[in-house]
PDB file of C-alpha atoms in Angstrom:
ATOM      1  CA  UNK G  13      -8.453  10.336 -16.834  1.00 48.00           C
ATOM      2  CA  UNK G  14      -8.440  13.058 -13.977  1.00 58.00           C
ATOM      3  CA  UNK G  15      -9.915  13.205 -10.283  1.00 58.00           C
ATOM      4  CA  UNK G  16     -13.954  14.422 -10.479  1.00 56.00           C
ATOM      5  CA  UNK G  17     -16.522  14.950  -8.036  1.00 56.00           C
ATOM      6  CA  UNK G  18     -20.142  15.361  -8.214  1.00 53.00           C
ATOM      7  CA  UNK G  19     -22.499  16.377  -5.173  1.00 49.00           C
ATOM      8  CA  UNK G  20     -25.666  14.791  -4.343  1.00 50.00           C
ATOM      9  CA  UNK G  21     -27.231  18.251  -2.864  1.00 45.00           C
ATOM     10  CA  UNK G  22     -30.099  19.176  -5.303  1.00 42.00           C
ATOM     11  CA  UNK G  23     -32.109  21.579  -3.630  1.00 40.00           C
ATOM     12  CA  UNK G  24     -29.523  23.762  -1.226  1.00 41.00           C
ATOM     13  CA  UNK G  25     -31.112  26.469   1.108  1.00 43.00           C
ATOM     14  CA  UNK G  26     -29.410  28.223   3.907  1.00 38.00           C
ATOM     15  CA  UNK G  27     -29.603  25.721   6.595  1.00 48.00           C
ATOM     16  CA  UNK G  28     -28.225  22.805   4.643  1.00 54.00           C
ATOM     17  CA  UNK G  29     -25.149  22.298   3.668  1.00 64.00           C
ATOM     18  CA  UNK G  30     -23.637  21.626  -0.104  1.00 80.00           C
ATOM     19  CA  UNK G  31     -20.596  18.563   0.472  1.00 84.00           C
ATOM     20  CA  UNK G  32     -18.659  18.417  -2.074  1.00 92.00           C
ATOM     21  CA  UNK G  33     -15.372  16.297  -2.278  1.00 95.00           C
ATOM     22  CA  UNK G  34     -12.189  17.346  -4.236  1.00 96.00           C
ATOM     23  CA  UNK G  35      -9.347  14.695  -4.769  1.00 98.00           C
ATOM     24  CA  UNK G  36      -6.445  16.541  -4.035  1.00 98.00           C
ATOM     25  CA  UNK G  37      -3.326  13.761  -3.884  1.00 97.00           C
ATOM     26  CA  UNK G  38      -4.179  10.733  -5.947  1.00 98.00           C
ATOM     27  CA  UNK G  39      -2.595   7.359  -5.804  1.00 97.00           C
ATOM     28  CA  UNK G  40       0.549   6.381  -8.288  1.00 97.00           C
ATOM     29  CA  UNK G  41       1.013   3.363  -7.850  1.00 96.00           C
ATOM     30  CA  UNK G  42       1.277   0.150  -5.484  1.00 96.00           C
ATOM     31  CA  UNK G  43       2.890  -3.611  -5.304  1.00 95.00           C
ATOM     32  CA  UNK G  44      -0.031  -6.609  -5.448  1.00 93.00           C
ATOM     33  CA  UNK G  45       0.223  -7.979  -2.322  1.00 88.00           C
ATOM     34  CA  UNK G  46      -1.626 -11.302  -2.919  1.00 87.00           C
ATOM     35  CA  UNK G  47      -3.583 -13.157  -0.748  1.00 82.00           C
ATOM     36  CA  UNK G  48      -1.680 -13.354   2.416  1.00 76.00           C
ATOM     37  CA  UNK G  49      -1.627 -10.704   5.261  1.00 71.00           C
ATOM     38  CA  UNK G  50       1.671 -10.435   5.749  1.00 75.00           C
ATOM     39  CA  UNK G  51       3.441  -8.399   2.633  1.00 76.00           C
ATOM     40  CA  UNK G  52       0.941  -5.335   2.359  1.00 81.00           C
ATOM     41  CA  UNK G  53       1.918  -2.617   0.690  1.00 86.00           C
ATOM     42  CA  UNK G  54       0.371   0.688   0.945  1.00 92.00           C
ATOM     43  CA  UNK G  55      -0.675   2.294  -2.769  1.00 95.00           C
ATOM     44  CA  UNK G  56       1.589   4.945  -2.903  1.00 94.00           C
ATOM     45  CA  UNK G  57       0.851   7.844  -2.449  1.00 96.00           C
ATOM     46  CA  UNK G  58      -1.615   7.806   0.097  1.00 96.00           C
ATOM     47  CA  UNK G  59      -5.120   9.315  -1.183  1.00 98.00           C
ATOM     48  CA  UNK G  60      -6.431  12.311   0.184  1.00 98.00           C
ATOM     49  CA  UNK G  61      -9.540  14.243  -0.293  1.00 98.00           C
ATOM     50  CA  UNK G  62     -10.665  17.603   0.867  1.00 97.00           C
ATOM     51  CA  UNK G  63     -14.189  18.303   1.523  1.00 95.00           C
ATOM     52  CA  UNK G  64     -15.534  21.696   0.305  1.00 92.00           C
ATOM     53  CA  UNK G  65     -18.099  22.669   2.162  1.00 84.00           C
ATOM     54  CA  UNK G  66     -20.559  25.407   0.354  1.00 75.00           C
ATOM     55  CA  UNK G  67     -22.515  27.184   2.727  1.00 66.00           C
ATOM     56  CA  UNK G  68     -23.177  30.112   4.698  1.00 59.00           C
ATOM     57  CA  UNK G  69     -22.204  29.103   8.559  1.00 53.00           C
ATOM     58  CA  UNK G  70     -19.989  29.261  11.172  1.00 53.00           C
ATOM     59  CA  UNK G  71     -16.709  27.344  11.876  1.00 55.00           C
ATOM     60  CA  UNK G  72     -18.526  26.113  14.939  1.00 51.00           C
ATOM     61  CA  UNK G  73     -21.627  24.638  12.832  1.00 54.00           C
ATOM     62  CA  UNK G  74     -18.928  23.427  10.443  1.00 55.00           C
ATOM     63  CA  UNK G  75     -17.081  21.137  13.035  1.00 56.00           C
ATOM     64  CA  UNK G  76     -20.634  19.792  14.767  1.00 54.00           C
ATOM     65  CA  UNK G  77     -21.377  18.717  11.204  1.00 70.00           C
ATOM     66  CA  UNK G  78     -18.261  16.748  10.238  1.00 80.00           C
ATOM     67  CA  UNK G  79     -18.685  14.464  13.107  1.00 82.00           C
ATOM     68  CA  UNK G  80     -21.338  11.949  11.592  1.00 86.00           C
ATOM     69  CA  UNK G  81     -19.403  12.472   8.173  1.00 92.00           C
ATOM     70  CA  UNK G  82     -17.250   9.418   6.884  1.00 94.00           C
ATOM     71  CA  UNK G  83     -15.698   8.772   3.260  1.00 97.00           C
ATOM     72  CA  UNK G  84     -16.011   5.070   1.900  1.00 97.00           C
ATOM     73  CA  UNK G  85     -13.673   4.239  -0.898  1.00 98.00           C
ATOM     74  CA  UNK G  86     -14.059   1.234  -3.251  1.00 97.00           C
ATOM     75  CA  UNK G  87     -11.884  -0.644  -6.158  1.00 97.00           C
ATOM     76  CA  UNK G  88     -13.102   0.334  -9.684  1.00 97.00           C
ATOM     77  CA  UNK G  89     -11.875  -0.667 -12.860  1.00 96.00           C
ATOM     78  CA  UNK G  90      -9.627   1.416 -14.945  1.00 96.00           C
ATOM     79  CA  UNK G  91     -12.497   3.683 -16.169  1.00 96.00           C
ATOM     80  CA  UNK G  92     -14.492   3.888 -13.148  1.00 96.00           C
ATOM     81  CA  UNK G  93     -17.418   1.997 -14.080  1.00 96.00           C
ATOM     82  CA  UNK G  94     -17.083  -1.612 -13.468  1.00 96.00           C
ATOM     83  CA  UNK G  95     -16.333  -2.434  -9.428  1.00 96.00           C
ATOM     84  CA  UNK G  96     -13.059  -4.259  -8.341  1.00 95.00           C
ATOM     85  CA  UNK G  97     -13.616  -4.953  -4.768  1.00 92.00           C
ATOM     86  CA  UNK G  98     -14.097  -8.557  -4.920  1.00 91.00           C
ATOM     87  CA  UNK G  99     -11.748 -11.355  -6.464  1.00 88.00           C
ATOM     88  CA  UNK G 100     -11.330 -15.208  -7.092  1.00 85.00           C
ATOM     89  CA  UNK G 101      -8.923 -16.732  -5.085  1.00 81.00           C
ATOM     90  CA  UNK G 102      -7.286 -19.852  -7.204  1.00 72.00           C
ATOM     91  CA  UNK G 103      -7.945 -22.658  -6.190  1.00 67.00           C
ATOM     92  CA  UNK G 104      -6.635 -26.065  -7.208  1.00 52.00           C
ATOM     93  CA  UNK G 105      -8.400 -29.020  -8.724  1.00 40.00           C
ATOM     94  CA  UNK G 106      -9.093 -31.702  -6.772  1.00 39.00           C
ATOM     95  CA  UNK G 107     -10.044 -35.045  -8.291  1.00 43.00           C
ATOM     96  CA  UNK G 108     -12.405 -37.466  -6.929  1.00 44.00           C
ATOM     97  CA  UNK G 109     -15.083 -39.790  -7.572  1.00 45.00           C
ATOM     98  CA  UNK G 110     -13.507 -41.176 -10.644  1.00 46.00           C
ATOM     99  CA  UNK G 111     -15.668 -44.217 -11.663  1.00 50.00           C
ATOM    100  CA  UNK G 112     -13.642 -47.265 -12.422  1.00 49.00           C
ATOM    101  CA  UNK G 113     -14.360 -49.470 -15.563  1.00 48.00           C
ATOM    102  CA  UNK G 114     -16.857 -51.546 -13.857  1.00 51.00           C
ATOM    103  CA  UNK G 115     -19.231 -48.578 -13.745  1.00 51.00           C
ATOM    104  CA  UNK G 116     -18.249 -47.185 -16.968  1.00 50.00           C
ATOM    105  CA  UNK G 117     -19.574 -50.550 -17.941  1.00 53.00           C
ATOM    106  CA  UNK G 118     -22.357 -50.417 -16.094  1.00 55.00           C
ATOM    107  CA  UNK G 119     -23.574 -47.374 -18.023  1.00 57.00           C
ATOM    108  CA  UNK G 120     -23.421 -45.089 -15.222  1.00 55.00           C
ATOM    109  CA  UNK G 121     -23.326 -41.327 -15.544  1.00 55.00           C
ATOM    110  CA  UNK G 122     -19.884 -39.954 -16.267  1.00 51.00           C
ATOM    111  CA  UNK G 123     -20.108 -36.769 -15.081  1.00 50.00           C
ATOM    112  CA  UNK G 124     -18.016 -35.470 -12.187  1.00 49.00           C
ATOM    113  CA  UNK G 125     -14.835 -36.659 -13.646  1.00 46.00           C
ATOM    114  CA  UNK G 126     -13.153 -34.109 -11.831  1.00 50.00           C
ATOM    115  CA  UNK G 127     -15.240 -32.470  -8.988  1.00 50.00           C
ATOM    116  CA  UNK G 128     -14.495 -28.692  -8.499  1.00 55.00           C
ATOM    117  CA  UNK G 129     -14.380 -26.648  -5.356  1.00 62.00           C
ATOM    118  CA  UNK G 130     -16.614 -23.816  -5.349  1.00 67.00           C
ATOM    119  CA  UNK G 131     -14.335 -20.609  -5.652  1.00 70.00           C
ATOM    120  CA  UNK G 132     -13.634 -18.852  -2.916  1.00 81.00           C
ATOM    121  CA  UNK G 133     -14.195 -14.842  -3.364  1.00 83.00           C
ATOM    122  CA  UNK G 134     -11.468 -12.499  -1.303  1.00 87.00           C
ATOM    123  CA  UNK G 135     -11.842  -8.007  -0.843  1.00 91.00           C
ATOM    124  CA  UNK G 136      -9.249  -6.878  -3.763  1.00 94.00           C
ATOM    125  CA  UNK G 137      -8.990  -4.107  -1.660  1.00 95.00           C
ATOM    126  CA  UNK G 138      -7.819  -3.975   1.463  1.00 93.00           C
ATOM    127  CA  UNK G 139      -7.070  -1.882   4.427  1.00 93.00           C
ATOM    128  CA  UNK G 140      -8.736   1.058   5.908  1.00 94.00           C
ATOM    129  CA  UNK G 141     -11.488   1.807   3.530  1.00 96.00           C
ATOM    130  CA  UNK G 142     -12.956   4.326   5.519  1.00 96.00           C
ATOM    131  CA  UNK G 143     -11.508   7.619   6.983  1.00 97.00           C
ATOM    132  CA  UNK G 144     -13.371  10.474   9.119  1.00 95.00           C
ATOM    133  CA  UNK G 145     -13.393  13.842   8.806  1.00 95.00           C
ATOM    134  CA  UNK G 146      -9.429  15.496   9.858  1.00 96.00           C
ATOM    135  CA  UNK G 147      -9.623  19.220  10.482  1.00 95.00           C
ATOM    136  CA  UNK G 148      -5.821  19.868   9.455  1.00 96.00           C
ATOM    137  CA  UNK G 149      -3.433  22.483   7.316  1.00 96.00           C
ATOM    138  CA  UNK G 150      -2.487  21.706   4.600  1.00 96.00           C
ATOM    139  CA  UNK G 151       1.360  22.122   3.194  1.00 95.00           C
ATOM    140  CA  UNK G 152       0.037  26.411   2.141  1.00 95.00           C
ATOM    141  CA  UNK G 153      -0.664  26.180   6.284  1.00 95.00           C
ATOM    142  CA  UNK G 154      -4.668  26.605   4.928  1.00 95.00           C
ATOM    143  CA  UNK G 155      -6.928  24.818   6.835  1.00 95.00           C
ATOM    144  CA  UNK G 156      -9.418  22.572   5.395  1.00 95.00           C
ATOM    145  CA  UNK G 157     -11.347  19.207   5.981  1.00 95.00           C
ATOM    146  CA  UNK G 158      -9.525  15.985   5.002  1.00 97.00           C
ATOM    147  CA  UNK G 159      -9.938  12.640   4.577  1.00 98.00           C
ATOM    148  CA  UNK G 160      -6.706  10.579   4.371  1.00 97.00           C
ATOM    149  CA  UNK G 161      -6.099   6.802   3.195  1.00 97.00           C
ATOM    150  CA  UNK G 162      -2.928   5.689   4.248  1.00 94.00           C
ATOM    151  CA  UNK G 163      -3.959   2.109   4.483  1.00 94.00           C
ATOM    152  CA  UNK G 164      -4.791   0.525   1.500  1.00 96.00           C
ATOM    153  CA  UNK G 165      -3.624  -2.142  -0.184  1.00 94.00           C
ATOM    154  CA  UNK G 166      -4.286  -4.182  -3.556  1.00 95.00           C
ATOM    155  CA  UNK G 167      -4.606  -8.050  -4.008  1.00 93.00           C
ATOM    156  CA  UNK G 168      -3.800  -8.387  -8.123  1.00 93.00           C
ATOM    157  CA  UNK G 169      -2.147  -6.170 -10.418  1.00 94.00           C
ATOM    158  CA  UNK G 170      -3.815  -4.294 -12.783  1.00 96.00           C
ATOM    159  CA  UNK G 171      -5.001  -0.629 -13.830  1.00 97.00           C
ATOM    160  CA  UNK G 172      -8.022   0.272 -11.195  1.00 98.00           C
ATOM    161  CA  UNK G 173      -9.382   3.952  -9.774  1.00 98.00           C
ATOM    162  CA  UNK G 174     -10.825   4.326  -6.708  1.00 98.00           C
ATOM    163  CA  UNK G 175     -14.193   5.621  -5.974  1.00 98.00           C
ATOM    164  CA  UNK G 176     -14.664   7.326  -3.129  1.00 98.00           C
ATOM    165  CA  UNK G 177     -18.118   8.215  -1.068  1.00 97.00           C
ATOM    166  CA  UNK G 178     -19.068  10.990   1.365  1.00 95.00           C
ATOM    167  CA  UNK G 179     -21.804   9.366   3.366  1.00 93.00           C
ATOM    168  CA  UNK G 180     -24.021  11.623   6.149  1.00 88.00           C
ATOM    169  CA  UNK G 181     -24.932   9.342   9.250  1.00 84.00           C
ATOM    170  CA  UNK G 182     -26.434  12.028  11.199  1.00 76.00           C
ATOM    171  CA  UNK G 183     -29.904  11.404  12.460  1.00 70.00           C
ATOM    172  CA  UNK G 184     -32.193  13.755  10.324  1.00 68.00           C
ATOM    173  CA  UNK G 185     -36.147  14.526   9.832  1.00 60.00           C
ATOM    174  CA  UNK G 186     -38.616  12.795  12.153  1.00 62.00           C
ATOM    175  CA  UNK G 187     -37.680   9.302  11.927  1.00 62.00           C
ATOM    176  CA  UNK G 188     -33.992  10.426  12.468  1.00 56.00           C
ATOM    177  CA  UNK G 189     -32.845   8.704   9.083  1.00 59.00           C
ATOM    178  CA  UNK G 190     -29.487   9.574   7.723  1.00 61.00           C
ATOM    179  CA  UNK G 191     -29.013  12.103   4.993  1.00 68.00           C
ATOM    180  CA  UNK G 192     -27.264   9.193   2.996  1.00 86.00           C
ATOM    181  CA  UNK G 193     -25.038  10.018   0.559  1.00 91.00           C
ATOM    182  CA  UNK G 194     -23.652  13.232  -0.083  1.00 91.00           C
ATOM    183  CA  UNK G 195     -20.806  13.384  -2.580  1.00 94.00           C
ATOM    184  CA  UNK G 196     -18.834  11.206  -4.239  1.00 96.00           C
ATOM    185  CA  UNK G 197     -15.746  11.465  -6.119  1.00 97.00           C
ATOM    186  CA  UNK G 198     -13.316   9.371  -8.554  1.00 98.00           C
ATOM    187  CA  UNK G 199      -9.348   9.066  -8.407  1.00 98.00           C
ATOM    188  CA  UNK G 200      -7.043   9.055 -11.045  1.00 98.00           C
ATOM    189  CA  UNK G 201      -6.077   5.510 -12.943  1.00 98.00           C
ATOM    190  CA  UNK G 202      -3.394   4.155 -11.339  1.00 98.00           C
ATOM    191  CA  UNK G 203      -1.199   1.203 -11.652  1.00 97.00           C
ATOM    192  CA  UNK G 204      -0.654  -2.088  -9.362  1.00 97.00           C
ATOM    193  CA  UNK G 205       2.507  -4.124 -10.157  1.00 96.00           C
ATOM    194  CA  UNK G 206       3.886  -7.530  -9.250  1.00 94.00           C
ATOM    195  CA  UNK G 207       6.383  -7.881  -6.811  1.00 92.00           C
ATOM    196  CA  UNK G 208       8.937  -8.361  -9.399  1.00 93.00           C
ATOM    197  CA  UNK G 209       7.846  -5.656 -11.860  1.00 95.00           C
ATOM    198  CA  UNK G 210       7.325  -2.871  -8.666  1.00 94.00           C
ATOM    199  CA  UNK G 211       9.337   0.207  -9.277  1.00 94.00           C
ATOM    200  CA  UNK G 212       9.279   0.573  -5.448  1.00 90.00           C
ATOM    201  CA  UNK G 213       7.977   3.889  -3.526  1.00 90.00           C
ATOM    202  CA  UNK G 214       7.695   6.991  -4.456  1.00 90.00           C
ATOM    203  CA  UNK G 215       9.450   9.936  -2.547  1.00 92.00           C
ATOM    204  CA  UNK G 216       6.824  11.204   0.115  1.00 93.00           C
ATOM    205  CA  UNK G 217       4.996  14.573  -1.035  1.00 94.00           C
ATOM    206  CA  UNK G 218       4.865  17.907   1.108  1.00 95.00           C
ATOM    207  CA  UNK G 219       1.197  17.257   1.383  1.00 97.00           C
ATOM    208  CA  UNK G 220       2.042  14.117   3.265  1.00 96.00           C
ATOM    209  CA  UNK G 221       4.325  15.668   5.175  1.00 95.00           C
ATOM    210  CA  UNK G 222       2.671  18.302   6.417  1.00 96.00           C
ATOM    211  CA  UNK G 223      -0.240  15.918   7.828  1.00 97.00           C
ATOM    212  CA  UNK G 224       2.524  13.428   9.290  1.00 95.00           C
ATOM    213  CA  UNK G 225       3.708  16.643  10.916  1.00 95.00           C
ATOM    214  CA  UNK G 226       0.335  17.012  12.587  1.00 95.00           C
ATOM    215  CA  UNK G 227       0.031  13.852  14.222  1.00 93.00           C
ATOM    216  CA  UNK G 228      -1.296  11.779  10.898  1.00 94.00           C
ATOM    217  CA  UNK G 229       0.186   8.233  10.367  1.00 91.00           C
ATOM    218  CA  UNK G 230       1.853   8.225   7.067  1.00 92.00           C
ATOM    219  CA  UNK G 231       5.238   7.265   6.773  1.00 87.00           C
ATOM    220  CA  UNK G 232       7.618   9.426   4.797  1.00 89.00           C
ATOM    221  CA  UNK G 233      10.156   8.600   2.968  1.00 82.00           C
ATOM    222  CA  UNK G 234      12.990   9.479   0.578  1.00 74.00           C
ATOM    223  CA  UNK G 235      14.353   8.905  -2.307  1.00 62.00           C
ATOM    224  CA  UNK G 236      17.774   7.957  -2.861  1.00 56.00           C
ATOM    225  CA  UNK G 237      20.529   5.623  -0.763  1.00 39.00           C
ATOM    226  CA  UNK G 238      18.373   6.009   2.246  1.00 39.00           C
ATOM    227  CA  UNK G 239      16.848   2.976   3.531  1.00 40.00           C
ATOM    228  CA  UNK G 240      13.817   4.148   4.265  1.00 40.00           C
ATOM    229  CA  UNK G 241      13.354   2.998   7.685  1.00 37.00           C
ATOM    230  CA  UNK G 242      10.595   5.051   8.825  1.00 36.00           C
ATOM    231  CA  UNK G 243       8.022   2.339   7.620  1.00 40.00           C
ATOM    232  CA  UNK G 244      10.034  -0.526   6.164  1.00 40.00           C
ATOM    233  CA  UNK G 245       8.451  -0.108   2.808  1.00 41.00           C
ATOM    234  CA  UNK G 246      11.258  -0.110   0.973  1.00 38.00           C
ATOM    235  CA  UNK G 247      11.902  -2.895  -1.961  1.00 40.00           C
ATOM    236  CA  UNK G 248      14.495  -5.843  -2.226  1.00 40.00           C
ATOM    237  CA  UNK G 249      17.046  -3.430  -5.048  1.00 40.00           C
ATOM    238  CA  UNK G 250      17.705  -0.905  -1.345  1.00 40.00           C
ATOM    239  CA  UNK G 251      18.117  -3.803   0.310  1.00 43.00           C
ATOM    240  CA  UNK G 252      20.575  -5.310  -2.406  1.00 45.00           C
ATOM    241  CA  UNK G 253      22.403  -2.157  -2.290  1.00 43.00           C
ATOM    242  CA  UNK G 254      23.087  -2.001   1.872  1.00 45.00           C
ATOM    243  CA  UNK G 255      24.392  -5.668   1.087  1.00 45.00           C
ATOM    244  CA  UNK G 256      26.703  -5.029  -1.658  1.00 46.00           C
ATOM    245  CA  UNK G 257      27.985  -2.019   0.367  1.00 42.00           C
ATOM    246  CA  UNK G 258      28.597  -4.502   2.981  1.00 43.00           C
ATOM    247  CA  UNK G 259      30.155  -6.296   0.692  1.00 43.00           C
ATOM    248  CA  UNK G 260      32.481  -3.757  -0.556  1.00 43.00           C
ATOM    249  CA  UNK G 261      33.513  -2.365   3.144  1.00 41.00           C
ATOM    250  CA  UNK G 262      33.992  -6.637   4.044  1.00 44.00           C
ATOM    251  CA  UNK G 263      36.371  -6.251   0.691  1.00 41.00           C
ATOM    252  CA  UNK G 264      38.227  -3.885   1.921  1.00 43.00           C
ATOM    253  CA  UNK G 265      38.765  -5.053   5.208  1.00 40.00           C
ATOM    254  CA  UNK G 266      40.499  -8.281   3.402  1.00 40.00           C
ATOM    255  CA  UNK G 267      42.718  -6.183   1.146  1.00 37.00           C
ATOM    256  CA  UNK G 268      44.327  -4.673   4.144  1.00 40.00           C
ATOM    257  CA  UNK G 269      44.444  -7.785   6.204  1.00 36.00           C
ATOM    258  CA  UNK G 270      46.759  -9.285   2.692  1.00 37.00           C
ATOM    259  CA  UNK G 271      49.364  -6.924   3.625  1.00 39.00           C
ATOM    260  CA  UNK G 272      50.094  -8.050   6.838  1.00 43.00           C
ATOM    261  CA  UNK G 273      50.208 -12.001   7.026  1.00 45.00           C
ATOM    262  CA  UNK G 274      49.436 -14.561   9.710  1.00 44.00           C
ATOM    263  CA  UNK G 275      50.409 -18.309  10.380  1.00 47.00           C
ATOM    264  CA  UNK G 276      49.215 -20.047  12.804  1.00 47.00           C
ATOM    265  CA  UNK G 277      51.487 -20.829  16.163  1.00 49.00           C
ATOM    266  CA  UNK G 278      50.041 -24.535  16.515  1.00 52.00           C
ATOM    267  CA  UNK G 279      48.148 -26.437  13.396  1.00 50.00           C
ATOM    268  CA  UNK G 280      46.123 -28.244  15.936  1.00 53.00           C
ATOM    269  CA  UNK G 281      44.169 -25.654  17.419  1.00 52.00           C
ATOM    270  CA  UNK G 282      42.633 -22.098  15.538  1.00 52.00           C
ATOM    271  CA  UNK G 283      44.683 -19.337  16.813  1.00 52.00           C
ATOM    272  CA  UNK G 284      46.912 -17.408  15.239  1.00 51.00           C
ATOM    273  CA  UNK G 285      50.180 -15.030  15.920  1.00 55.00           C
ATOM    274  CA  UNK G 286      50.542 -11.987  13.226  1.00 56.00           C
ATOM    275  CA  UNK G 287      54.093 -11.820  11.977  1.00 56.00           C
ATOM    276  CA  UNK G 288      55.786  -8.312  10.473  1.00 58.00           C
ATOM    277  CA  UNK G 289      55.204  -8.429   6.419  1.00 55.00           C
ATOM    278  CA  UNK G 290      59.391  -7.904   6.601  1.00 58.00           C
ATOM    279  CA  UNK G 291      59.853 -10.658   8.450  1.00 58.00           C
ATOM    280  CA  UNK G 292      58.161 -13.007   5.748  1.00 50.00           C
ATOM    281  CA  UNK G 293      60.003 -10.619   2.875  1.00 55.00           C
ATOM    282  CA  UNK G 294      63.251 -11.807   3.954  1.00 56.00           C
ATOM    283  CA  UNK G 295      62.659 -15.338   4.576  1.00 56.00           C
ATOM    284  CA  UNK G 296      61.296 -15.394   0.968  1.00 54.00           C
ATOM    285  CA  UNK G 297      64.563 -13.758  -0.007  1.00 55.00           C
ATOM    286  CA  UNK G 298      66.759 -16.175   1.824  1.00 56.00           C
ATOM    287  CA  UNK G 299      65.315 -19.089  -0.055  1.00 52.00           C
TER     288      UNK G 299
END
């Protein structure tokens, strides 16, 4: 399924304006963070949408325009039809109120064996779920209008789009109503994995770097043996790698400490004197 937009503009004459958004980096993939706060991690990569705007105006008009405009983006499933933005948390059972056998005798009502708490409902999505209007350049140097999510986050795994919505909040008409909704536009599937089945992060894309370039909070990474420490998003295989190289440099230090021994000058206390290897070659040879 691919990125598509459709604009909300029916009847366009010269002094409105045609919105129309265009999903231009779509997310991969992320790691299900769960229900704590703690171990978010961004989807990857971040999505960003340009905003095409189709109308005869000036650049000045164009950037008094953008002010009021803001991009809402919800959790959909797979296909883009059935929203994923809220979620159960589990809960366990707690029983209570069991009646003893006197009141089973007494013909009481058995129900409410086990009383169940009401399940509690938690935002799948979470994060920044809103972004304004960026007037940037993109990584051709062409300017545009941008709106960049490089905070979201996922609760439970799964296969989920994301749905995003160009709202209008500038006061219009009479009553100085907003215009409402403008455009809206779907992402591509992508996947969320659990911690253990996470591929880890992708290597950051030129579109991303250009904007981090211009002042834009994304982190950037890189693929490879680098560790990634421009945002700490990295997953536990890098860090088992800097600890077996630690291991392997703490390896080596121990093969050339074998080659030159040491005893220790009094057992009663931990210090130690080292003696030339020759020294112990020839007592060896002696005996």
């Amino acid at each position: 399924m691919n990125s598509f937009a459709f604009s909300n503009n029916e009847n366009s004459n010269p002094d409105t304006i045609d919105h129309c958004l265009c999903v231009i980096q779509n997310p991969i993939r992320a790691r299900s963070c769960g229900f704590g706060e703690k171990d978010r991690r961004p989807i990857d990569p971040p999505p960003i949408l340009r905003l095409d705007v189709r109308a005869d105006q000036t650049q000045a008009k164009s950037q008094r325009t953008t002010l009021f405009l803001l991009v809402q983006c919800e959790l959909m499933d797979e296909y883009g039809v059935k929203s994923c933005n809220l979620v159960s948390i589990p809960i366990s059972r707690s029983i209570s109120n069991i009646p003893s056998i006197s009141d089973e005798e007494s013909g009481k009502p058995m129900s409410g064996l086990v009383q169940l708490q009401q399940p509690e409902r938690a935002r799948n999505l979470t994060g920044a779920t809103h972004s304004n209007a960026y007037h940037l350049k993109d990584d051709r140097n062409t300017k545009g209008i941008f709106f960049i999510f490089n905070d979201l986050s996922v609760r439970t795994e799964g296969i989920y789009t994301l749905k995003f919505t160009l709202i209008d909040f500038c006061p219009r008409g009479p009553h100085g109503t907003p215009s409402g909704v403008l455009s809206v536009a779907f992402s591509a599937p992508f996947t969320v994995y659990s911690p253990k089945k996470f591929p880890g992060m992708t290597e950051s894309t030129r579109l991303s770097r250009a904007f981090a370039k211009q002042g834009i909070q994304i982190a950037i990474r890189k693929v490879g043996h680098s560790k990634r420490v421009a945002d700490g998003h990295y997953d536990a295989e890098d860090k088992n790698q800097g600890t077996n190289s630690r291991k392997e440099s703490d390896s080596q230090m121990a093969v050339d400490f074998i080659t030159d021994p040491v005893t220790s000058t009094n057992p009663k206390r931990n210090t130690f004197t080292r003696i030339p290897i020759e020294h112990v070659l020839s007592d060896d040879q002696e005996s």
